[in-house]
mmCIF file of C-alpha atoms in Angstrom:
data_model
loop_
_atom_site.group_PDB
_atom_site.id
_atom_site.type_symbol
_atom_site.label_atom_id
_atom_site.label_comp_id
_atom_site.label_asym_id
_atom_site.label_seq_id
_atom_site.Cartn_x
_atom_site.Cartn_y
_atom_site.Cartn_z
ATOM 1 C CA MET A 18 18.747 13.455 31.548
ATOM 2 C CA GLN A 19 20.631 13.735 28.247
ATOM 3 C CA LEU A 20 21.392 10.000 28.341
ATOM 4 C CA VAL A 21 17.688 9.157 28.173
ATOM 5 C CA SER A 22 17.825 9.464 24.379
ATOM 6 C CA VAL A 23 20.783 7.045 24.313
ATOM 7 C CA GLU A 24 18.843 4.580 26.451
ATOM 8 C CA ARG A 25 15.810 4.760 24.172
ATOM 9 C CA THR A 26 17.913 4.324 21.042
ATOM 10 C CA GLU A 27 19.537 1.225 22.520
ATOM 11 C CA GLU A 28 16.157 -0.216 23.486
ATOM 12 C CA TYR A 29 14.652 0.437 20.057
ATOM 13 C CA SER A 30 17.641 -1.048 18.223
ATOM 14 C CA THR A 31 18.177 -4.156 20.362
ATOM 15 C CA GLY A 32 15.121 -4.747 22.531
ATOM 16 C CA LEU A 33 12.208 -4.575 20.104
ATOM 17 C CA PRO A 34 11.280 -7.468 17.792
ATOM 18 C CA ALA A 35 11.850 -6.718 14.109
ATOM 19 C CA GLU A 36 9.232 -7.142 11.415
ATOM 20 C CA PRO A 37 9.671 -10.167 9.133
ATOM 21 C CA GLN A 38 11.839 -9.310 6.137
ATOM 22 C CA HIS A 39 10.926 -12.148 3.774
ATOM 23 C CA HIS A 40 10.267 -11.417 0.088
ATOM 24 C CA ASN A 41 8.012 -13.389 -2.244
ATOM 25 C CA PRO A 42 9.926 -13.707 -5.545
ATOM 26 C CA GLN A 43 6.935 -15.328 -7.276
ATOM 27 C CA LEU A 44 4.600 -12.382 -6.692
ATOM 28 C CA PRO A 45 3.432 -10.962 -10.049
ATOM 29 C CA ALA A 46 4.413 -7.339 -10.672
ATOM 30 C CA SER A 47 0.780 -6.531 -11.505
ATOM 31 C CA TRP A 48 -0.656 -7.915 -8.225
ATOM 32 C CA PRO A 49 -3.303 -7.011 -7.199
ATOM 33 C CA GLU A 50 -5.034 -6.572 -10.544
ATOM 34 C CA GLN A 51 -8.644 -6.423 -9.312
ATOM 35 C CA GLY A 52 -8.756 -5.314 -5.681
ATOM 36 C CA TRP A 53 -10.870 -8.236 -4.439
ATOM 37 C CA LEU A 54 -10.559 -8.243 -0.631
ATOM 38 C CA GLU A 55 -11.692 -10.992 1.727
ATOM 39 C CA PHE A 56 -11.464 -11.354 5.507
ATOM 40 C CA ARG A 57 -11.877 -14.945 6.725
ATOM 41 C CA GLY A 58 -12.483 -15.422 10.446
ATOM 42 C CA VAL A 59 -9.961 -12.729 11.378
ATOM 43 C CA VAL A 60 -9.043 -12.585 15.075
ATOM 44 C CA LEU A 61 -6.550 -9.982 16.290
ATOM 45 C CA ALA A 62 -5.411 -8.851 19.734
ATOM 46 C CA TYR A 63 -2.787 -6.155 20.191
ATOM 47 C CA ARG A 64 -0.964 -8.244 22.789
ATOM 48 C CA ASP A 65 -1.493 -11.214 25.083
ATOM 49 C CA GLY A 66 -4.016 -10.596 27.818
ATOM 50 C CA LEU A 67 -5.958 -7.923 25.967
ATOM 51 C CA PRO A 68 -9.432 -8.545 24.519
ATOM 52 C CA ASN A 69 -9.676 -9.197 20.797
ATOM 53 C CA ALA A 70 -9.777 -5.980 18.790
ATOM 54 C CA LEU A 71 -11.150 -8.038 15.880
ATOM 55 C CA ASP A 72 -13.179 -11.079 16.868
ATOM 56 C CA GLY A 73 -14.026 -13.422 14.010
ATOM 57 C CA VAL A 74 -14.433 -10.822 11.242
ATOM 58 C CA SER A 75 -15.539 -12.315 7.912
ATOM 59 C CA LEU A 76 -16.504 -10.194 4.922
ATOM 60 C CA VAL A 77 -15.925 -9.807 1.189
ATOM 61 C CA VAL A 78 -15.312 -6.536 -0.659
ATOM 62 C CA ARG A 79 -15.760 -6.817 -4.409
ATOM 63 C CA PRO A 80 -13.385 -5.204 -6.931
ATOM 64 C CA GLY A 81 -14.062 -1.504 -7.406
ATOM 65 C CA GLU A 82 -16.541 -1.394 -4.520
ATOM 66 C CA LYS A 83 -16.784 1.671 -2.292
ATOM 67 C CA VAL A 84 -17.304 0.645 1.340
ATOM 68 C CA GLY A 85 -17.962 2.998 4.259
ATOM 69 C CA ILE A 86 -16.945 1.777 7.719
ATOM 70 C CA VAL A 87 -18.731 3.113 10.810
ATOM 71 C CA GLY A 88 -18.864 2.254 14.490
ATOM 72 C CA ARG A 89 -18.182 3.623 17.931
ATOM 73 C CA THR A 90 -14.708 4.250 19.317
ATOM 74 C CA GLY A 91 -13.010 0.900 19.946
ATOM 75 C CA SER A 92 -15.283 -1.034 17.610
ATOM 76 C CA GLY A 93 -12.377 -2.152 15.401
ATOM 77 C CA LYS A 94 -12.587 0.248 12.457
ATOM 78 C CA SER A 95 -8.940 1.326 12.334
ATOM 79 C CA THR A 96 -7.813 -2.162 13.364
ATOM 80 C CA LEU A 97 -9.111 -3.444 10.029
ATOM 81 C CA PHE A 98 -6.550 -1.240 8.296
ATOM 82 C CA LEU A 99 -3.759 -2.232 10.696
ATOM 83 C CA ALA A 100 -4.498 -5.870 9.913
ATOM 84 C CA LEU A 101 -4.583 -5.224 6.164
ATOM 85 C CA PHE A 102 -1.198 -3.453 6.238
ATOM 86 C CA ARG A 103 0.119 -6.082 8.667
ATOM 87 C CA MET A 104 1.126 -3.513 11.252
ATOM 88 C CA VAL A 105 -0.157 -6.124 13.717
ATOM 89 C CA GLU A 106 -0.146 -9.822 12.825
ATOM 90 C CA LEU A 107 -3.323 -11.889 13.085
ATOM 91 C CA ASN A 108 -3.934 -14.397 15.858
ATOM 92 C CA GLN A 109 -6.277 -16.411 13.652
ATOM 93 C CA GLY A 110 -7.830 -16.263 10.206
ATOM 94 C CA GLN A 111 -6.735 -14.993 6.824
ATOM 95 C CA ILE A 112 -6.890 -11.846 4.732
ATOM 96 C CA LEU A 113 -6.940 -12.505 0.991
ATOM 97 C CA LEU A 114 -6.202 -9.899 -1.667
ATOM 98 C CA ASP A 115 -7.116 -11.101 -5.148
ATOM 99 C CA GLY A 116 -7.229 -14.615 -3.688
ATOM 100 C CA LEU A 117 -3.679 -14.472 -2.266
ATOM 101 C CA ASP A 118 -3.068 -14.728 1.480
ATOM 102 C CA ILE A 119 -1.260 -11.495 2.375
ATOM 103 C CA SER A 120 0.775 -13.308 5.066
ATOM 104 C CA THR A 121 2.724 -14.984 2.240
ATOM 105 C CA VAL A 122 3.707 -11.607 0.767
ATOM 106 C CA GLY A 123 6.692 -9.564 1.922
ATOM 107 C CA LEU A 124 5.788 -6.485 3.944
ATOM 108 C CA GLY A 125 7.528 -4.165 1.501
ATOM 109 C CA GLN A 126 5.690 -5.784 -1.398
ATOM 110 C CA LEU A 127 2.308 -5.632 0.346
ATOM 111 C CA ARG A 128 2.490 -2.054 1.574
ATOM 112 C CA SER A 129 3.777 -0.751 -1.744
ATOM 113 C CA ARG A 130 0.678 -2.158 -3.472
ATOM 114 C CA LEU A 131 -1.789 -0.454 -1.112
ATOM 115 C CA ALA A 132 -2.555 3.233 -0.582
ATOM 116 C CA ILE A 133 -3.717 4.991 2.560
ATOM 117 C CA ILE A 134 -4.774 8.503 3.487
ATOM 118 C CA PRO A 135 -4.252 8.722 7.266
ATOM 119 C CA GLN A 136 -6.382 10.593 9.760
ATOM 120 C CA ASP A 137 -3.494 12.921 10.625
ATOM 121 C CA PRO A 138 -1.738 13.997 7.410
ATOM 122 C CA PHE A 139 2.019 13.687 7.781
ATOM 123 C CA LEU A 140 4.548 15.494 5.630
ATOM 124 C CA PHE A 141 8.323 15.246 5.896
ATOM 125 C CA SER A 142 10.537 18.306 6.097
ATOM 126 C CA GLY A 143 11.704 18.893 2.546
ATOM 127 C CA THR A 144 10.327 19.826 -0.843
ATOM 128 C CA ILE A 145 6.950 19.064 -2.342
ATOM 129 C CA ARG A 146 8.668 16.746 -4.830
ATOM 130 C CA GLU A 147 10.343 14.759 -2.028
ATOM 131 C CA ASN A 148 7.053 14.385 -0.180
ATOM 132 C CA LEU A 149 5.148 13.221 -3.242
ATOM 133 C CA ASP A 150 7.847 10.950 -4.658
ATOM 134 C CA PRO A 151 10.525 10.186 -2.041
ATOM 135 C CA CYS A 152 12.074 7.436 -4.190
ATOM 136 C CA SER A 153 12.206 9.599 -7.367
ATOM 137 C CA ARG A 154 10.277 7.080 -9.454
ATOM 138 C CA HIS A 155 8.006 9.485 -11.339
ATOM 139 C CA PRO A 156 8.691 12.311 -13.817
ATOM 140 C CA ASP A 157 7.842 15.893 -12.896
ATOM 141 C CA GLN A 158 4.934 16.026 -15.325
ATOM 142 C CA GLN A 159 3.250 13.120 -13.551
ATOM 143 C CA LEU A 160 3.685 14.877 -10.212
ATOM 144 C CA LEU A 161 2.139 18.036 -11.663
ATOM 145 C CA ASP A 162 -0.754 16.007 -13.066
ATOM 146 C CA VAL A 163 -1.685 14.496 -9.688
ATOM 147 C CA LEU A 164 -1.410 17.918 -8.042
ATOM 148 C CA ASP A 165 -3.833 19.244 -10.633
ATOM 149 C CA GLN A 166 -6.214 16.345 -9.992
ATOM 150 C CA CYS A 167 -6.110 17.198 -6.284
ATOM 151 C CA HIS A 168 -6.783 20.914 -6.914
ATOM 152 C CA LEU A 169 -3.356 21.959 -5.597
ATOM 153 C CA SER A 170 -1.747 23.325 -8.765
ATOM 154 C CA ALA A 171 -2.462 26.977 -7.953
ATOM 155 C CA VAL A 172 -1.172 26.630 -4.394
ATOM 156 C CA VAL A 173 2.048 24.887 -5.480
ATOM 157 C CA ASN A 174 2.680 27.437 -8.244
ATOM 158 C CA ARG A 175 2.325 30.317 -5.779
ATOM 159 C CA MET A 176 4.878 28.633 -3.504
ATOM 160 C CA GLY A 177 7.409 28.223 -6.327
ATOM 161 C CA GLY A 178 6.735 24.800 -7.830
ATOM 162 C CA LEU A 179 7.814 21.290 -6.910
ATOM 163 C CA ASP A 180 11.028 22.466 -5.258
ATOM 164 C CA ALA A 181 9.182 24.620 -2.722
ATOM 165 C CA GLU A 182 9.685 23.677 0.917
ATOM 166 C CA VAL A 183 6.710 22.306 2.848
ATOM 167 C CA GLY A 184 8.177 23.255 6.230
ATOM 168 C CA GLU A 185 8.466 21.134 9.334
ATOM 169 C CA ARG A 186 5.581 18.633 9.295
ATOM 170 C CA GLY A 187 4.077 20.637 6.432
ATOM 171 C CA LYS A 188 3.559 23.843 8.419
ATOM 172 C CA PHE A 189 3.375 25.946 5.223
ATOM 173 C CA PHE A 190 0.129 24.171 4.284
ATOM 174 C CA SER A 191 -3.268 24.140 5.940
ATOM 175 C CA VAL A 192 -4.594 20.845 7.324
ATOM 176 C CA GLY A 193 -6.891 20.462 4.330
ATOM 177 C CA GLN A 194 -4.047 21.083 1.885
ATOM 178 C CA ARG A 195 -1.927 18.482 3.684
ATOM 179 C CA GLN A 196 -4.741 15.978 3.260
ATOM 180 C CA LEU A 197 -4.882 16.776 -0.447
ATOM 181 C CA LEU A 198 -1.112 16.253 -0.685
ATOM 182 C CA CYS A 199 -1.527 12.858 0.982
ATOM 183 C CA LEU A 200 -4.232 12.097 -1.592
ATOM 184 C CA ALA A 201 -1.840 13.090 -4.400
ATOM 185 C CA ARG A 202 0.781 10.785 -2.900
ATOM 186 C CA ALA A 203 -1.771 7.956 -2.871
ATOM 187 C CA LEU A 204 -2.658 8.641 -6.504
ATOM 188 C CA LEU A 205 0.965 8.110 -7.537
ATOM 189 C CA THR A 206 0.983 4.561 -6.133
ATOM 190 C CA ARG A 207 -1.710 3.517 -8.652
ATOM 191 C CA ALA A 208 -2.863 1.052 -5.990
ATOM 192 C CA LYS A 209 -6.019 -0.990 -6.535
ATOM 193 C CA VAL A 210 -7.012 -0.633 -2.869
ATOM 194 C CA LEU A 211 -7.288 2.742 -1.124
ATOM 195 C CA CYS A 212 -7.840 3.019 2.635
ATOM 196 C CA ILE A 213 -9.099 6.309 4.058
ATOM 197 C CA ASP A 214 -8.905 6.578 7.853
ATOM 198 C CA GLU A 215 -11.212 9.452 8.813
ATOM 199 C CA ALA A 216 -9.154 11.713 6.573
ATOM 200 C CA THR A 217 -11.732 14.497 6.785
ATOM 201 C CA ALA A 218 -12.056 14.493 10.567
ATOM 202 C CA SER A 219 -10.233 17.797 11.051
ATOM 203 C CA VAL A 220 -11.114 19.695 7.878
ATOM 204 C CA ASP A 221 -14.028 21.942 7.032
ATOM 205 C CA GLN A 222 -16.978 20.718 5.004
ATOM 206 C CA LYS A 223 -15.825 22.523 1.855
ATOM 207 C CA THR A 224 -12.483 20.673 1.885
ATOM 208 C CA ASP A 225 -14.296 17.463 2.814
ATOM 209 C CA LYS A 226 -16.504 17.846 -0.254
ATOM 210 C CA LEU A 227 -13.450 18.554 -2.425
ATOM 211 C CA LEU A 228 -11.682 15.445 -1.116
ATOM 212 C CA GLN A 229 -14.684 13.214 -1.702
ATOM 213 C CA GLN A 230 -15.169 14.590 -5.224
ATOM 214 C CA THR A 231 -11.515 13.965 -6.095
ATOM 215 C CA ILE A 232 -11.653 10.431 -4.681
ATOM 216 C CA ARG A 233 -14.788 9.624 -6.672
ATOM 217 C CA GLU A 234 -13.265 10.927 -9.898
ATOM 218 C CA THR A 235 -9.787 9.427 -9.605
ATOM 219 C CA PHE A 236 -10.580 6.109 -7.929
ATOM 220 C CA GLN A 237 -13.630 5.115 -9.957
ATOM 221 C CA ASP A 238 -12.289 1.634 -10.765
ATOM 222 C CA LYS A 239 -10.474 1.116 -7.450
ATOM 223 C CA THR A 240 -11.590 -0.543 -4.227
ATOM 224 C CA VAL A 241 -12.033 2.160 -1.577
ATOM 225 C CA LEU A 242 -12.490 1.565 2.168
ATOM 226 C CA THR A 243 -13.492 4.702 4.080
ATOM 227 C CA ILE A 244 -13.742 5.053 7.844
ATOM 228 C CA ALA A 245 -16.495 7.639 7.991
ATOM 229 C CA HIS A 246 -16.453 10.748 10.113
ATOM 230 C CA ARG A 247 -19.439 12.487 8.564
ATOM 231 C CA ILE A 248 -22.619 10.785 7.423
ATOM 232 C CA ASN A 249 -22.462 12.501 4.032
ATOM 233 C CA THR A 250 -19.176 10.691 3.428
ATOM 234 C CA ILE A 251 -20.836 7.261 3.318
ATOM 235 C CA MET A 252 -24.217 8.044 1.787
ATOM 236 C CA ASP A 253 -22.969 7.397 -1.763
ATOM 237 C CA CYS A 254 -20.962 4.266 -0.846
ATOM 238 C CA ASP A 255 -21.966 0.959 -2.411
ATOM 239 C CA ARG A 256 -22.169 -0.669 1.013
ATOM 240 C CA VAL A 257 -21.720 0.313 4.658
ATOM 241 C CA LEU A 258 -19.910 -1.874 7.205
ATOM 242 C CA VAL A 259 -21.084 -1.376 10.783
ATOM 243 C CA MET A 260 -18.505 -2.561 13.357
ATOM 244 C CA GLN A 261 -19.400 -3.274 16.981
ATOM 245 C CA GLY A 262 -17.135 -4.797 19.613
ATOM 246 C CA GLY A 263 -14.674 -6.086 17.039
ATOM 247 C CA LYS A 264 -17.393 -7.896 15.090
ATOM 248 C CA VAL A 265 -19.370 -7.190 11.933
ATOM 249 C CA ALA A 266 -22.755 -5.946 13.136
ATOM 250 C CA GLU A 267 -24.179 -5.109 9.690
ATOM 251 C CA PHE A 268 -22.868 -4.980 6.145
ATOM 252 C CA ASP A 269 -25.272 -3.826 3.475
ATOM 253 C CA THR A 270 -26.245 -0.973 1.189
ATOM 254 C CA PRO A 271 -27.228 2.380 2.749
ATOM 255 C CA THR A 272 -30.768 1.835 1.447
ATOM 256 C CA ALA A 273 -31.063 -1.572 3.112
ATOM 257 C CA LEU A 274 -29.711 -0.215 6.394
ATOM 258 C CA CYS A 275 -32.257 2.615 6.238
ATOM 259 C CA GLN A 276 -35.047 0.061 5.836
ATOM 260 C CA SER A 277 -33.737 -2.144 8.644
ATOM 261 C CA ILE A 278 -33.908 0.729 11.142
ATOM 262 C CA GLY A 279 -37.207 1.972 9.783
ATOM 263 C CA THR A 280 -36.131 5.385 8.528
ATOM 264 C CA PRO A 281 -36.049 6.732 4.959
ATOM 265 C CA ASP A 282 -32.708 8.453 5.461
ATOM 266 C CA LEU A 283 -29.683 7.602 7.587
ATOM 267 C CA ARG A 284 -29.271 11.282 8.397
ATOM 268 C CA SER A 285 -32.527 11.273 10.395
ATOM 269 C CA SER A 286 -31.846 8.004 12.253
ATOM 270 C CA PRO A 287 -30.961 8.214 15.971
ATOM 271 C CA GLN A 288 -28.577 5.277 15.472
ATOM 272 C CA PHE A 289 -26.519 7.228 12.942
ATOM 273 C CA GLN A 290 -27.140 10.704 14.314
ATOM 274 C CA PRO A 291 -23.820 12.580 14.483
ATOM 275 C CA ALA A 292 -22.698 14.373 17.608
ATOM 276 C CA GLU A 293 -22.182 18.127 17.752
ATOM 277 C CA THR A 294 -18.837 17.630 15.993
ATOM 278 C CA ASN A 295 -20.513 15.654 13.187
ATOM 279 C CA SER A 296 -18.471 12.624 14.304
ATOM 280 C CA MET A 297 -19.694 9.079 13.663
ATOM 281 C CA ASP A 298 -18.380 8.255 17.150
#
């Protein structure tokens, strides 16, 4: 039984294909400058024999635009992010960021220029400083500034400052506070594109409101893609992307979508009516 871990280590180190390690030396240090995002006929399947998770997705997100993404479970919402971060390579099509095909960019270069707040906030065992800035690229004052922007200064001060331990998987913080720490980490990247994958799914409405307020204030000039869990999350978005079966079902302003389904408010529409858990699914 103890040798199972040895077997798994051997399989992971020798049996799994490695990600491409190429580096684009001609990539400008300031890329992307605008945050213009375009999907062109994107087709993606997780492996051979499975149906397409994305099936001919084409859309354009303008610089600084706030886009809410909704759809049932399995509609392809999270797969859009996996394709953008190149966690899974495309079968067909292109994804352009500021006009540059992301497949020509090294994975390290691409992922360092994007920011994401995951659905399940993950913190490493260690200090707050190590979780915010694992590569030690930013001065302490900058770390304190982003904590203040994310309404965490009082909490961190009570714990003893940046050198306070977060505990295993961040057990010394509540789920909402972990999400705010992930937001602070995203702020430090200064990325032009922020992806939010149902980050408020497991937090209370007060923390949800705090997160949304912070995002609106600190990412005013950034492109923000938000997979929505609560309807209130997307009501102030510039446009809403409705995914269905791996395809783009609708992509328009909340007002236009209200008119298309014949209701003055998305909150009162049966199509967008949340379940008992307030989930878009």
